[in-house]
Coordinates of C-alpha atoms (C1' of nucleotides) in Angstrom, one line a residue:
Chain A
M1454 CA 13.7 -24.7 12.8
N1455 CA 12.3 -23.0 9.7
T1456 CA 14.7 -20.2 8.3
I1457 CA 12.7 -17.1 8.4
T1458 CA 13.7 -15.2 4.7
K1459 CA 13.1 -11.6 4.0
S1460 CA 10.3 -12.4 2.0
D1461 CA 8.7 -14.7 4.8
F1462 CA 9.1 -11.0 7.0
I1463 CA 6.9 -9.7 4.5
R1464 CA 4.2 -12.2 5.0
Y1465 CA 4.1 -12.1 8.8
L1466 CA 3.6 -8.2 8.1
E1467 CA 0.7 -8.7 5.9
C1468 CA -0.9 -11.4 8.3
P1469 CA 0.6 -14.0 10.5
A1470 CA -1.5 -16.8 9.5
Y1471 CA -0.7 -16.3 5.9
F1472 CA 3.3 -16.5 6.9
W1473 CA 2.1 -20.5 9.0
F1474 CA 0.6 -21.4 6.2
F1475 CA 3.1 -20.3 3.9
K1476 CA 6.0 -22.0 6.1
K1477 CA 3.9 -25.4 7.1
K1478 CA 0.9 -25.6 4.9
P1479 CA 1.5 -23.8 1.5
E1480 CA -0.7 -26.0 -0.8
V1481 CA -3.9 -24.5 1.1
L1482 CA -2.6 -21.2 -0.4
D1483 CA -4.8 -19.7 -2.7
N1484 CA -2.1 -18.3 -4.9
Q1485 CA -3.3 -16.3 -8.0
E1486 CA -1.2 -16.4 -11.2
L1487 CA 0.6 -13.5 -12.0
S1488 CA -0.7 -11.8 -15.3
D1489 CA 1.5 -11.0 -18.2
F1490 CA 1.9 -7.3 -17.2
D1491 CA 2.5 -8.3 -13.3
K1492 CA 5.5 -10.0 -14.7
E1493 CA 6.7 -7.4 -17.2
L1494 CA 6.5 -5.4 -13.9
I1495 CA 9.1 -7.6 -12.2
K1496 CA 11.2 -7.6 -15.1
N1497 CA 11.0 -3.8 -14.6
G1498 CA 12.2 -4.0 -11.5
Q1499 CA 15.0 -6.5 -12.3
E1500 CA 16.3 -4.0 -14.9
V1501 CA 16.3 -0.8 -12.3
E1502 CA 18.8 -3.2 -10.5
R1503 CA 20.9 -3.3 -13.2
W1504 CA 21.3 0.0 -13.4
A1505 CA 21.4 0.4 -10.1
R1506 CA 24.8 -1.8 -10.0
K1507 CA 26.0 0.6 -12.7
L1508 CA 26.7 3.0 -9.7
F1509 CA 28.8 1.0 -8.3
P1510 CA 31.5 -0.2 -11.1
Q1511 CA 33.7 -2.1 -9.2
G1512 CA 31.2 -4.4 -7.5
V1513 CA 31.0 -8.0 -8.0
L1514 CA 28.3 -10.5 -8.1
V1515 CA 27.6 -13.3 -5.9
E1516 CA 26.3 -15.8 -9.2
S1517 CA 25.1 -18.3 -6.4
R1518 CA 21.6 -18.8 -4.3
K1519 CA 20.4 -19.9 -1.5
K1520 CA 23.0 -22.1 0.9
A1521 CA 25.7 -21.7 -1.4
A1522 CA 25.0 -18.0 -2.1
I1523 CA 26.1 -17.5 1.9
Q1524 CA 29.3 -19.5 1.3
E1525 CA 30.3 -17.4 -1.9
T1526 CA 29.1 -14.6 -0.2
K1527 CA 32.0 -15.2 2.8
E1528 CA 34.4 -16.0 0.2
L1529 CA 34.0 -12.7 -1.3
L1530 CA 34.2 -10.9 2.1
N1531 CA 37.6 -12.6 2.7
S1532 CA 39.1 -11.9 -0.3
G1533 CA 38.5 -8.1 0.5
K1534 CA 35.8 -7.2 -1.8
K1535 CA 34.2 -3.8 -0.6
T1536 CA 31.3 -3.9 -3.0
I1537 CA 28.9 -7.1 -3.8
F1538 CA 25.4 -7.3 -5.2
Q1539 CA 23.3 -10.1 -4.1
V1540 CA 25.4 -10.4 -0.9
T1541 CA 23.4 -13.2 1.2
F1542 CA 23.3 -13.7 4.9
E1543 CA 22.2 -15.9 7.5
A1544 CA 22.0 -15.5 11.6
E1545 CA 20.1 -16.9 14.1
N1546 CA 17.8 -18.6 11.7
L1547 CA 17.0 -15.4 9.5
Y1548 CA 18.4 -15.2 5.9
A1549 CA 18.2 -12.3 3.4
M1550 CA 19.7 -11.1 0.3
V1551 CA 21.1 -7.4 0.4
D1552 CA 21.2 -5.7 -3.4
I1553 CA 24.1 -3.9 -3.0
L1554 CA 26.4 -3.8 0.2
S1555 CA 29.5 -1.4 0.1
W1556 CA 32.2 -0.6 1.9
D1557 CA 32.8 3.3 3.6
D1558 CA 36.4 3.4 4.0
S1559 CA 36.1 6.9 5.3
N1560 CA 33.7 5.8 8.1
G1561 CA 34.7 2.3 8.4
Y1562 CA 31.4 0.6 7.8
W1563 CA 29.2 -1.0 5.8
I1564 CA 26.5 0.5 3.6
I1565 CA 23.5 -1.4 2.6
N1566 CA 22.0 -0.3 -0.6
E1567 CA 18.3 -1.4 -0.9
V1568 CA 17.1 -1.2 -4.8
K1569 CA 13.8 -0.8 -5.6
G1570 CA 11.6 -0.1 -9.1
T1571 CA 9.8 2.7 -7.6
S1572 CA 10.5 6.0 -8.1
A1573 CA 11.2 7.9 -5.3
Q1574 CA 8.4 9.7 -3.4
D1575 CA 9.1 12.2 -0.8
K1576 CA 7.3 9.7 2.1
K1577 CA 8.9 6.3 1.6
K1578 CA 7.2 3.4 1.7
D1579 CA 6.8 1.4 5.0
E1580 CA 7.3 -1.8 3.1
H1581 CA 10.7 -0.7 1.6
L1582 CA 11.5 0.6 5.2
Y1583 CA 10.9 -2.5 7.1
D1584 CA 11.9 -4.5 4.2
A1585 CA 15.6 -2.6 4.4
A1586 CA 15.2 -3.0 8.3
F1587 CA 15.3 -6.6 8.3
Q1588 CA 18.4 -6.7 6.8
Y1589 CA 20.1 -4.1 8.6
I1590 CA 19.5 -6.2 11.9
L1591 CA 20.2 -9.3 10.2
L1592 CA 23.9 -8.0 9.0
K1593 CA 24.0 -6.8 12.9
M1594 CA 23.2 -10.3 13.9
A1595 CA 25.7 -11.7 11.7
G1596 CA 28.6 -9.4 13.3
Y1597 CA 29.0 -6.9 10.8
K1598 CA 29.1 -2.9 11.4
V1599 CA 26.5 -1.5 9.2
G1600 CA 26.3 2.6 9.5
K1601 CA 24.2 3.6 6.6
V1602 CA 20.8 2.5 4.9
N1603 CA 20.5 3.9 1.4
L1604 CA 17.5 3.4 -0.8
I1605 CA 17.9 3.5 -4.4
E1606 CA 14.6 4.5 -6.5
L1607 CA 14.1 5.7 -10.1
N1608 CA 14.2 9.5 -10.1
K1609 CA 10.9 10.8 -11.3
E1610 CA 11.8 14.1 -12.5
F1611 CA 14.1 12.2 -15.1
R1612 CA 13.6 12.5 -18.4
K1613 CA 15.6 10.3 -21.5
Q1614 CA 18.0 12.3 -24.2
G1615 CA 20.2 9.9 -25.3
E1616 CA 22.7 7.6 -23.5
I1617 CA 21.2 7.1 -20.1
N1618 CA 23.4 8.4 -16.8
A1619 CA 22.9 5.9 -14.2
R1620 CA 23.6 8.9 -11.7
K1621 CA 20.7 10.7 -13.2
L1622 CA 18.3 7.7 -13.6
L1623 CA 18.4 6.7 -9.8
Q1624 CA 18.1 8.6 -6.6
I1625 CA 19.9 7.7 -3.4
T1626 CA 17.6 8.6 -0.5
D1627 CA 19.8 8.0 3.1
I1628 CA 17.4 6.3 5.3
T1629 CA 18.9 5.0 7.9
D1630 CA 17.0 7.2 10.3
N1631 CA 13.8 5.6 9.4
V1632 CA 15.7 2.3 9.6
K1633 CA 17.0 2.6 13.4
G1634 CA 13.4 3.7 14.3
L1635 CA 12.3 0.4 13.2
E1636 CA 14.6 -1.5 15.2
E1637 CA 12.6 -1.8 18.4
E1638 CA 9.9 -2.9 16.9
I1639 CA 11.2 -5.8 14.5
N1640 CA 13.2 -7.3 17.1
L1641 CA 10.0 -8.1 19.3
M1642 CA 8.4 -9.3 15.8
I1643 CA 11.5 -11.9 15.1
P1644 CA 10.5 -13.8 18.3
D1645 CA 7.1 -13.6 17.7
M1646 CA 7.6 -14.9 14.1
K1647 CA 9.7 -18.0 15.5
R1648 CA 6.8 -18.9 18.0
I1649 CA 4.4 -19.1 15.3
L1650 CA 6.3 -21.0 13.2
G1651 CA 7.2 -23.6 16.3
N1652 CA 3.5 -24.5 16.5
N1653 CA 2.4 -27.1 14.4
R1654 CA -1.0 -26.8 14.6
E1655 CA -2.7 -24.1 12.4
P1656 CA -3.3 -20.8 13.8
L1657 CA -6.0 -19.0 14.3
P1658 CA -8.3 -17.2 11.5
C1659 CA -6.5 -14.2 11.0
E1660 CA -7.4 -10.5 10.7
C1661 CA -8.4 -10.6 7.3
I1662 CA -11.6 -11.4 7.9
Y1663 CA -12.3 -7.3 9.0
K1664 CA -10.6 -6.3 5.8
S1665 CA -12.0 -5.5 1.9
R1666 CA -11.4 -8.3 -0.8
N1667 CA -8.4 -7.0 -2.2
N1668 CA -6.6 -6.7 1.3
H1669 CA -7.2 -10.7 2.2
C1670 CA -4.3 -13.3 2.5
P1671 CA -3.7 -16.0 0.1
A1672 CA -4.9 -18.2 3.5
F1673 CA -8.1 -16.9 3.6
K1674 CA -10.5 -19.2 1.9
H1675 CA -9.0 -21.9 3.8
L1676 CA -9.5 -20.1 6.9
Y1677 CA -13.0 -18.9 6.0
P1678 CA -14.7 -21.7 4.4
D1679 CA -18.4 -20.0 4.9
V1680 CA -17.6 -16.6 3.4
P1681 CA -18.7 -16.9 -0.5
D1682 CA -16.6 -15.6 -3.1
Y1683 CA -18.8 -12.7 -3.2
S1684 CA -19.6 -11.0 -0.1
V1685 CA -19.4 -8.0 2.4
H1686 CA -16.1 -7.6 1.9
D1687 CA -17.0 -6.8 -2.1
I1688 CA -19.3 -4.0 -1.2
V1689 CA -18.1 -1.0 -2.6
R1690 CA -15.5 0.7 -0.8
I1691 CA -16.1 -1.2 2.3
G1692 CA -12.5 -1.6 3.2
L1693 CA -12.6 2.4 4.0
S1694 CA -15.7 1.8 6.0
K1695 CA -14.1 -0.5 8.8
K1696 CA -16.7 -0.3 11.5
K1697 CA -19.1 -1.1 8.8
L1698 CA -17.8 -4.2 8.1
E1699 CA -16.8 -5.5 11.4
A1700 CA -20.7 -5.0 12.2
L1701 CA -21.6 -6.9 10.3
I1702 CA -19.2 -9.5 10.4
E1703 CA -20.0 -9.8 14.0
D1704 CA -23.3 -10.2 13.2
N1705 CA -22.6 -13.3 11.0
C1706 CA -23.7 -11.3 7.9
Y1707 CA -21.6 -12.7 5.2
T1708 CA -23.4 -12.3 2.1
I1709 CA -24.4 -9.2 0.5
E1710 CA -28.0 -10.2 0.5
E1711 CA -28.3 -10.5 4.3
V1712 CA -27.2 -7.1 5.1
P1713 CA -30.5 -5.6 7.1
K1714 CA -32.6 -2.9 4.9
D1715 CA -31.3 -0.3 7.7
F1716 CA -27.9 -1.1 7.9
K1717 CA -26.7 2.5 7.5
L1718 CA -24.3 2.9 4.4
T1719 CA -23.3 5.2 2.7
K1720 CA -25.3 6.1 -0.9
Y1721 CA -23.3 4.5 -3.1
Q1722 CA -23.1 1.3 -0.9
R1723 CA -26.7 1.2 -0.6
N1724 CA -27.0 1.3 -4.3
H1725 CA -24.6 -1.8 -4.4
V1726 CA -26.7 -3.4 -2.1
E1727 CA -30.2 -3.1 -3.1
V1728 CA -29.0 -3.8 -7.3
T1729 CA -27.7 -7.2 -5.5
Q1730 CA -30.4 -8.0 -3.5
T1731 CA -33.1 -6.9 -6.3
K1732 CA -31.3 -8.1 -8.7
I1733 CA -32.4 -5.0 -10.7
P1734 CA -30.1 -2.4 -12.0
I1735 CA -30.0 1.6 -11.2
I1736 CA -29.7 3.1 -15.0
K1737 CA -30.2 6.4 -15.0
T1738 CA -31.7 7.1 -18.3
I1739 CA -32.4 10.6 -18.2
K1740 CA -28.7 11.5 -17.2
I1741 CA -27.7 9.4 -19.5
T1742 CA -29.8 10.9 -22.4
E1743 CA -28.9 14.7 -21.6
K1744 CA -25.3 13.4 -21.5
L1745 CA -25.8 12.1 -25.1
N1746 CA -27.7 14.4 -26.5
E1747 CA -24.4 16.9 -25.9
L1748 CA -22.3 15.0 -28.3
V1749 CA -22.0 16.1 -32.0
Y1750 CA -22.1 13.7 -34.7
P1751 CA -20.3 12.5 -36.4
L1752 CA -18.3 10.8 -33.7
Y1753 CA -14.9 9.7 -34.7
F1754 CA -12.7 6.7 -32.3
L1755 CA -9.3 5.8 -31.7
D1756 CA -8.5 2.9 -30.1
Y1757 CA -4.5 2.6 -29.0
E1758 CA -2.5 0.5 -26.0
T1759 CA -0.2 1.6 -23.7
Y1760 CA 2.7 0.7 -22.6
P1761 CA 5.1 1.6 -19.4
T1762 CA 8.6 1.1 -18.8
A1763 CA 10.4 1.5 -15.6
V1764 CA 13.6 2.9 -17.4
P1765 CA 12.3 4.7 -20.0
I1766 CA 13.1 3.6 -24.1
Y1767 CA 12.5 7.0 -25.9
D1768 CA 13.7 9.9 -25.2
G1769 CA 11.6 12.6 -23.7
C1770 CA 9.7 10.0 -21.5
K1771 CA 10.3 9.7 -17.9
P1772 CA 10.0 6.5 -15.6
Y1773 CA 6.7 4.7 -16.0
Q1774 CA 4.8 7.0 -18.6
Q1775 CA 2.8 5.4 -20.5
V1776 CA 4.0 5.2 -24.2
P1777 CA 0.8 5.0 -26.2
F1778 CA 1.2 2.8 -29.5
Q1779 CA -1.3 0.8 -31.9
Y1780 CA -0.9 -2.4 -33.4
Chain B
dG520 C1' -22.2 34.5 32.0
dG521 C1' -19.0 31.0 30.6
dA522 C1' -17.3 26.3 29.6
dA523 C1' -17.8 22.0 27.5
dA524 C1' -20.4 19.4 24.4
dG525 C1' -22.9 18.7 19.6
dC526 C1' -23.2 19.9 15.2
dC527 C1' -22.0 21.0 10.7
dG528 C1' -19.7 22.6 6.7
dA529 C1' -15.3 23.3 4.0
dA530 C1' -10.9 22.2 3.4
dC531 C1' -7.6 18.7 3.4
dT532 C1' -6.1 13.7 3.5
dT533 C1' -6.3 9.0 2.2
dC534 C1' -7.7 4.7 -0.1
dA535 C1' -10.1 2.0 -3.5
dG536 C1' -10.4 0.8 -7.9
dA537 C1' -9.8 1.1 -12.8
dG538 C1' -6.5 0.8 -16.7
dC539 C1' -2.4 0.0 -18.9
Chain C
dG1367 C1' 4.8 0.2 -11.4
dC1368 C1' 2.3 4.6 -12.0
dT1369 C1' -1.6 7.7 -13.3
dC1370 C1' -6.3 9.4 -12.4
dT1371 C1' -10.9 10.0 -10.3
dG1372 C1' -13.6 10.0 -6.8
dA1373 C1' -15.9 8.5 -2.7
dA1374 C1' -15.0 8.2 2.4
dG1375 C1' -12.5 9.9 6.5
dT1376 C1' -10.4 13.3 9.1
dT1377 C1' -9.9 17.8 11.1
dC1378 C1' -10.7 22.3 12.1
dG1379 C1' -13.2 26.4 12.8
dG1380 C1' -17.3 28.4 13.5
dC1381 C1' -21.6 28.9 15.6
dT1382 C1' -25.7 27.0 18.7
dT1383 C1' -27.3 24.8 22.7
dT1384 C1' -27.0 22.9 27.0
dC1385 C1' -25.8 22.9 31.5
dC1386 C1' -23.6 24.4 36.0

DNA sequence: GGAAAGCCGAACTTCAGAGC
DNA sequence: GCTCTGAAGTTCGGCTTTCC
């Protein structure tokens, strides 16, 4: 039986078929290469984690990875360490790494501290909650008493002034109740994930066919070879018009050229379909001319770039603030 | 005449897309 | 990852129409 990691669980939430292919047949997946910008975002997330560790000065880091990390975790726990970073557990074929695990002496239980490189909002992202809940369930399975789950995020009100204080930069939110609220649901998902993995035959086509392009899983091309790269899934904001997209798919209408003239669409969707079908662009010459006539010459242009960092570099800046620059 | 259903517009919420 | 914009969807209240 394959081990199911926390990342696998997130894949399962995204699309169960994608989860199967990732574990059993990853060569068919359409994995987009990360852009430089995406790579920087990942680095930002890692930096936030380093700052979060400063909140726990007694903490020790699990240096090894995978199976060796599980053994190192056990050794650190057996030696009485009460705050551990990147602590790694495995139980009943589930595997997860906890960003920061700390022992609460007064209450006699462990606290899971999940670190995210996001700015703290009142409404917590579902993905963060499911992520933390998976860890909570796994630690309970492994026989640990977990009394609290915290989410550590960036404080969006923070403004850098001189040296950064981690306590001001970061915000800790108790999400224990949210996590416990997901426990029953995830406990039903776990056997389903194991059942899917136990199947050696490719799964049936996924529900992604009814989602807009950006929400397709990486197994989409393999599962739906008849759907062209540019299809009805690309009609503007079609993801918000679920019934329309479902109706088109049910009629086997995959290309925009096939969309019937009388098919009900919004004004902008109809424009998109018509331009695609007729190959004639819509140019509002009069409106453009009116707008251009409002301009007073001479005109000056200033080109600049911006760059956001999770942890602000300059005084007066907040997390992820776009800082303009030229080169 | 009163209840239910349908319609419509305003206000509000959600989400996609673009940019970095 | 964030912000911004604006379209689409949802909700709700008011009004009208229909039916019993």
